[in-house]
JSON list of C-alpha atoms in Angstrom, two decimals:
[
{"chain": "A", "resi": 1, "resn": "MET", "atom": "CA", "xyz": [102.13, 186.27, 106.39]},
{"chain": "A", "resi": 2, "resn": "ILE", "atom": "CA", "xyz": [104.52, 183.82, 104.76]},
{"chain": "A", "resi": 3, "resn": "THR", "atom": "CA", "xyz": [108.01, 185.27, 104.40]},
{"chain": "A", "resi": 4, "resn": "ASP", "atom": "CA", "xyz": [110.23, 184.64, 101.40]},
{"chain": "A", "resi": 5, "resn": "ASP", "atom": "CA", "xyz": [112.53, 182.48, 103.56]},
{"chain": "A", "resi": 6, "resn": "ALA", "atom": "CA", "xyz": [109.63, 180.38, 104.82]},
{"chain": "A", "resi": 7, "resn": "MET", "atom": "CA", "xyz": [108.32, 179.94, 101.29]},
{"chain": "A", "resi": 8, "resn": "LEU", "atom": "CA", "xyz": [111.77, 178.96, 99.96]},
{"chain": "A", "resi": 9, "resn": "ALA", "atom": "CA", "xyz": [112.16, 176.42, 102.78]},
{"chain": "A", "resi": 10, "resn": "LEU", "atom": "CA", "xyz": [108.76, 174.94, 101.98]},
{"chain": "A", "resi": 11, "resn": "LEU", "atom": "CA", "xyz": [109.50, 174.76, 98.26]},
{"chain": "A", "resi": 12, "resn": "ALA", "atom": "CA", "xyz": [112.88, 173.15, 98.92]},
{"chain": "A", "resi": 13, "resn": "GLY", "atom": "CA", "xyz": [111.01, 170.16, 100.34]},
{"chain": "A", "resi": 14, "resn": "SER", "atom": "CA", "xyz": [108.87, 169.68, 97.23]},
{"chain": "A", "resi": 15, "resn": "ARG", "atom": "CA", "xyz": [108.98, 166.36, 95.43]},
{"chain": "A", "resi": 16, "resn": "GLU", "atom": "CA", "xyz": [107.84, 164.64, 92.26]},
{"chain": "A", "resi": 17, "resn": "TYR", "atom": "CA", "xyz": [104.26, 163.46, 91.86]},
{"chain": "A", "resi": 18, "resn": "THR", "atom": "CA", "xyz": [102.15, 162.41, 88.90]},
{"chain": "A", "resi": 19, "resn": "VAL", "atom": "CA", "xyz": [98.64, 163.68, 88.18]},
{"chain": "A", "resi": 20, "resn": "CYS", "atom": "CA", "xyz": [96.48, 161.15, 86.35]},
{"chain": "A", "resi": 21, "resn": "VAL", "atom": "CA", "xyz": [93.38, 162.46, 84.58]},
{"chain": "A", "resi": 22, "resn": "LEU", "atom": "CA", "xyz": [90.85, 159.71, 83.83]},
{"chain": "A", "resi": 23, "resn": "ARG", "atom": "CA", "xyz": [88.29, 159.99, 81.06]},
{"chain": "A", "resi": 24, "resn": "PRO", "atom": "CA", "xyz": [85.53, 157.67, 79.86]},
{"chain": "A", "resi": 25, "resn": "GLY", "atom": "CA", "xyz": [87.02, 155.36, 77.25]},
{"chain": "A", "resi": 26, "resn": "PRO", "atom": "CA", "xyz": [85.70, 154.06, 73.94]},
{"chain": "A", "resi": 27, "resn": "ALA", "atom": "CA", "xyz": [84.14, 151.07, 75.72]},
{"chain": "A", "resi": 28, "resn": "ALA", "atom": "CA", "xyz": [82.64, 153.09, 78.59]},
{"chain": "A", "resi": 29, "resn": "ASP", "atom": "CA", "xyz": [79.20, 151.53, 78.05]},
{"chain": "A", "resi": 30, "resn": "ARG", "atom": "CA", "xyz": [80.17, 147.85, 77.92]},
{"chain": "A", "resi": 31, "resn": "ALA", "atom": "CA", "xyz": [77.95, 145.42, 79.80]},
{"chain": "A", "resi": 32, "resn": "ASP", "atom": "CA", "xyz": [80.56, 144.56, 82.46]},
{"chain": "A", "resi": 33, "resn": "ARG", "atom": "CA", "xyz": [81.45, 148.21, 83.11]},
{"chain": "A", "resi": 34, "resn": "ASP", "atom": "CA", "xyz": [80.31, 148.22, 86.75]},
{"chain": "A", "resi": 35, "resn": "ARG", "atom": "CA", "xyz": [82.41, 145.16, 87.59]},
{"chain": "A", "resi": 36, "resn": "LEU", "atom": "CA", "xyz": [85.47, 146.64, 85.88]},
{"chain": "A", "resi": 37, "resn": "LEU", "atom": "CA", "xyz": [85.04, 149.96, 87.70]},
{"chain": "A", "resi": 38, "resn": "TRP", "atom": "CA", "xyz": [84.63, 148.13, 91.01]},
{"chain": "A", "resi": 39, "resn": "GLU", "atom": "CA", "xyz": [87.96, 146.39, 90.43]},
{"chain": "A", "resi": 40, "resn": "HIS", "atom": "CA", "xyz": [89.49, 149.71, 89.35]},
{"chain": "A", "resi": 41, "resn": "GLY", "atom": "CA", "xyz": [88.42, 151.04, 92.75]},
{"chain": "A", "resi": 42, "resn": "ARG", "atom": "CA", "xyz": [89.96, 148.01, 94.46]},
{"chain": "A", "resi": 43, "resn": "LEU", "atom": "CA", "xyz": [93.27, 148.70, 92.70]},
{"chain": "A", "resi": 44, "resn": "ASN", "atom": "CA", "xyz": [93.07, 152.33, 93.82]},
{"chain": "A", "resi": 45, "resn": "CYS", "atom": "CA", "xyz": [92.52, 151.22, 97.41]},
{"chain": "A", "resi": 46, "resn": "ASP", "atom": "CA", "xyz": [95.50, 148.86, 97.19]},
{"chain": "A", "resi": 47, "resn": "LEU", "atom": "CA", "xyz": [97.74, 151.59, 95.75]},
{"chain": "A", "resi": 48, "resn": "ARG", "atom": "CA", "xyz": [96.56, 153.95, 98.49]},
{"chain": "A", "resi": 49, "resn": "GLU", "atom": "CA", "xyz": [97.40, 151.39, 101.18]},
{"chain": "A", "resi": 50, "resn": "ARG", "atom": "CA", "xyz": [100.86, 150.99, 99.66]},
{"chain": "A", "resi": 51, "resn": "GLY", "atom": "CA", "xyz": [101.46, 154.75, 99.75]},
{"chain": "A", "resi": 52, "resn": "LEU", "atom": "CA", "xyz": [101.56, 155.10, 95.95]},
{"chain": "A", "resi": 53, "resn": "LEU", "atom": "CA", "xyz": [98.23, 156.86, 95.34]},
{"chain": "A", "resi": 54, "resn": "SER", "atom": "CA", "xyz": [97.91, 159.94, 97.53]},
{"chain": "A", "resi": 55, "resn": "ILE", "atom": "CA", "xyz": [94.62, 161.45, 96.38]},
{"chain": "A", "resi": 56, "resn": "THR", "atom": "CA", "xyz": [91.73, 160.04, 94.35]},
{"chain": "A", "resi": 57, "resn": "LEU", "atom": "CA", "xyz": [88.83, 162.19, 93.21]},
{"chain": "A", "resi": 58, "resn": "ARG", "atom": "CA", "xyz": [85.82, 160.87, 91.27]},
{"chain": "A", "resi": 59, "resn": "ILE", "atom": "CA", "xyz": [84.07, 163.28, 88.93]},
{"chain": "A", "resi": 60, "resn": "PRO", "atom": "CA", "xyz": [80.64, 161.62, 88.57]},
{"chain": "A", "resi": 61, "resn": "GLU", "atom": "CA", "xyz": [78.73, 164.50, 86.96]},
{"chain": "A", "resi": 62, "resn": "SER", "atom": "CA", "xyz": [81.06, 165.11, 84.00]},
{"chain": "A", "resi": 63, "resn": "PRO", "atom": "CA", "xyz": [80.71, 163.46, 80.59]},
{"chain": "A", "resi": 64, "resn": "GLU", "atom": "CA", "xyz": [84.32, 164.43, 79.81]},
{"chain": "A", "resi": 65, "resn": "PHE", "atom": "CA", "xyz": [86.18, 163.43, 82.98]},
{"chain": "A", "resi": 66, "resn": "ALA", "atom": "CA", "xyz": [85.90, 160.36, 85.21]},
{"chain": "A", "resi": 67, "resn": "GLY", "atom": "CA", "xyz": [88.40, 161.27, 87.91]},
{"chain": "A", "resi": 68, "resn": "VAL", "atom": "CA", "xyz": [91.79, 162.54, 88.99]},
{"chain": "A", "resi": 69, "resn": "GLY", "atom": "CA", "xyz": [94.50, 160.77, 90.94]},
{"chain": "A", "resi": 70, "resn": "VAL", "atom": "CA", "xyz": [97.72, 162.09, 92.44]},
{"chain": "A", "resi": 71, "resn": "TYR", "atom": "CA", "xyz": [100.46, 159.46, 92.62]},
{"chain": "A", "resi": 72, "resn": "ALA", "atom": "CA", "xyz": [103.52, 159.68, 94.86]},
{"chain": "A", "resi": 73, "resn": "CYS", "atom": "CA", "xyz": [105.83, 158.51, 92.07]},
{"chain": "A", "resi": 74, "resn": "GLY", "atom": "CA", "xyz": [106.88, 159.44, 88.55]},
{"chain": "A", "resi": 75, "resn": "PRO", "atom": "CA", "xyz": [104.91, 158.92, 85.33]},
{"chain": "A", "resi": 76, "resn": "GLU", "atom": "CA", "xyz": [106.81, 155.80, 84.24]},
{"chain": "A", "resi": 77, "resn": "ARG", "atom": "CA", "xyz": [106.01, 154.05, 87.52]},
{"chain": "A", "resi": 78, "resn": "VAL", "atom": "CA", "xyz": [102.36, 155.11, 87.23]},
{"chain": "A", "resi": 79, "resn": "ARG", "atom": "CA", "xyz": [102.18, 153.61, 83.72]},
{"chain": "A", "resi": 80, "resn": "GLU", "atom": "CA", "xyz": [103.47, 150.33, 85.20]},
{"chain": "A", "resi": 81, "resn": "LEU", "atom": "CA", "xyz": [100.86, 150.45, 87.97]},
{"chain": "A", "resi": 82, "resn": "LEU", "atom": "CA", "xyz": [98.01, 151.21, 85.56]},
{"chain": "A", "resi": 83, "resn": "ALA", "atom": "CA", "xyz": [98.98, 148.26, 83.38]},
{"chain": "A", "resi": 84, "resn": "ASP", "atom": "CA", "xyz": [97.16, 146.14, 86.01]},
{"chain": "A", "resi": 85, "resn": "ASP", "atom": "CA", "xyz": [93.94, 148.17, 85.74]},
{"chain": "A", "resi": 86, "resn": "GLY", "atom": "CA", "xyz": [91.29, 146.09, 83.98]},
{"chain": "A", "resi": 87, "resn": "ALA", "atom": "CA", "xyz": [89.01, 149.08, 83.33]},
{"chain": "A", "resi": 88, "resn": "ILE", "atom": "CA", "xyz": [91.81, 150.79, 81.41]},
{"chain": "A", "resi": 89, "resn": "ALA", "atom": "CA", "xyz": [92.80, 147.62, 79.58]},
{"chain": "A", "resi": 90, "resn": "ALA", "atom": "CA", "xyz": [89.16, 147.09, 78.55]},
{"chain": "A", "resi": 91, "resn": "GLY", "atom": "CA", "xyz": [88.77, 150.66, 77.29]},
{"chain": "A", "resi": 92, "resn": "VAL", "atom": "CA", "xyz": [86.21, 151.66, 79.93]},
{"chain": "A", "resi": 93, "resn": "LEU", "atom": "CA", "xyz": [88.65, 154.36, 81.04]},
{"chain": "A", "resi": 94, "resn": "THR", "atom": "CA", "xyz": [91.54, 156.18, 79.37]},
{"chain": "A", "resi": 95, "resn": "TYR", "atom": "CA", "xyz": [94.12, 158.34, 81.07]},
{"chain": "A", "resi": 96, "resn": "GLU", "atom": "CA", "xyz": [96.65, 161.12, 80.66]},
{"chain": "A", "resi": 97, "resn": "LEU", "atom": "CA", "xyz": [99.63, 161.58, 82.98]},
{"chain": "A", "resi": 98, "resn": "PHE", "atom": "CA", "xyz": [101.28, 164.83, 83.98]},
{"chain": "A", "resi": 99, "resn": "ALA", "atom": "CA", "xyz": [104.52, 165.14, 85.95]},
{"chain": "A", "resi": 100, "resn": "ALA", "atom": "CA", "xyz": [103.96, 167.54, 88.83]},
{"chain": "A", "resi": 101, "resn": "GLN", "atom": "CA", "xyz": [105.75, 169.01, 91.85]},
{"chain": "A", "resi": 102, "resn": "GLY", "atom": "CA", "xyz": [104.12, 169.19, 95.25]},
{"chain": "A", "resi": 103, "resn": "ILE", "atom": "CA", "xyz": [104.82, 169.60, 98.93]},
{"chain": "A", "resi": 104, "resn": "PRO", "atom": "CA", "xyz": [104.57, 166.43, 101.01]},
{"chain": "A", "resi": 105, "resn": "GLY", "atom": "CA", "xyz": [101.88, 166.61, 103.65]},
{"chain": "A", "resi": 106, "resn": "ASP", "atom": "CA", "xyz": [99.36, 168.50, 101.55]},
{"chain": "A", "resi": 107, "resn": "ALA", "atom": "CA", "xyz": [95.98, 166.85, 102.06]},
{"chain": "A", "resi": 108, "resn": "LEU", "atom": "CA", "xyz": [92.27, 167.19, 101.56]},
{"chain": "A", "resi": 109, "resn": "PRO", "atom": "CA", "xyz": [90.54, 168.80, 104.56]}
]
């Protein structure tokens, strides 16, 4: 059982993250879509290696959502990082950002 003190200590260590929700964009069906998505994945891998993108989840079976990412920085920094994403620039993907709080060390099993 987690005590109130243990929970308060855990919450005191929380920090700012940004949740990015990706959706198919207006140009989701363009001919070079696969190449653009491959490079989108390369950017994600680079951001992960640099410690900026903590979690990436693809949502392949949804017509409404393409994926979710959790960034270890604020929304303004994420906007700067996504400015280099060719799939977003080409309209293959669109995104929404949400400021969030989380506890460092949380991870997928």
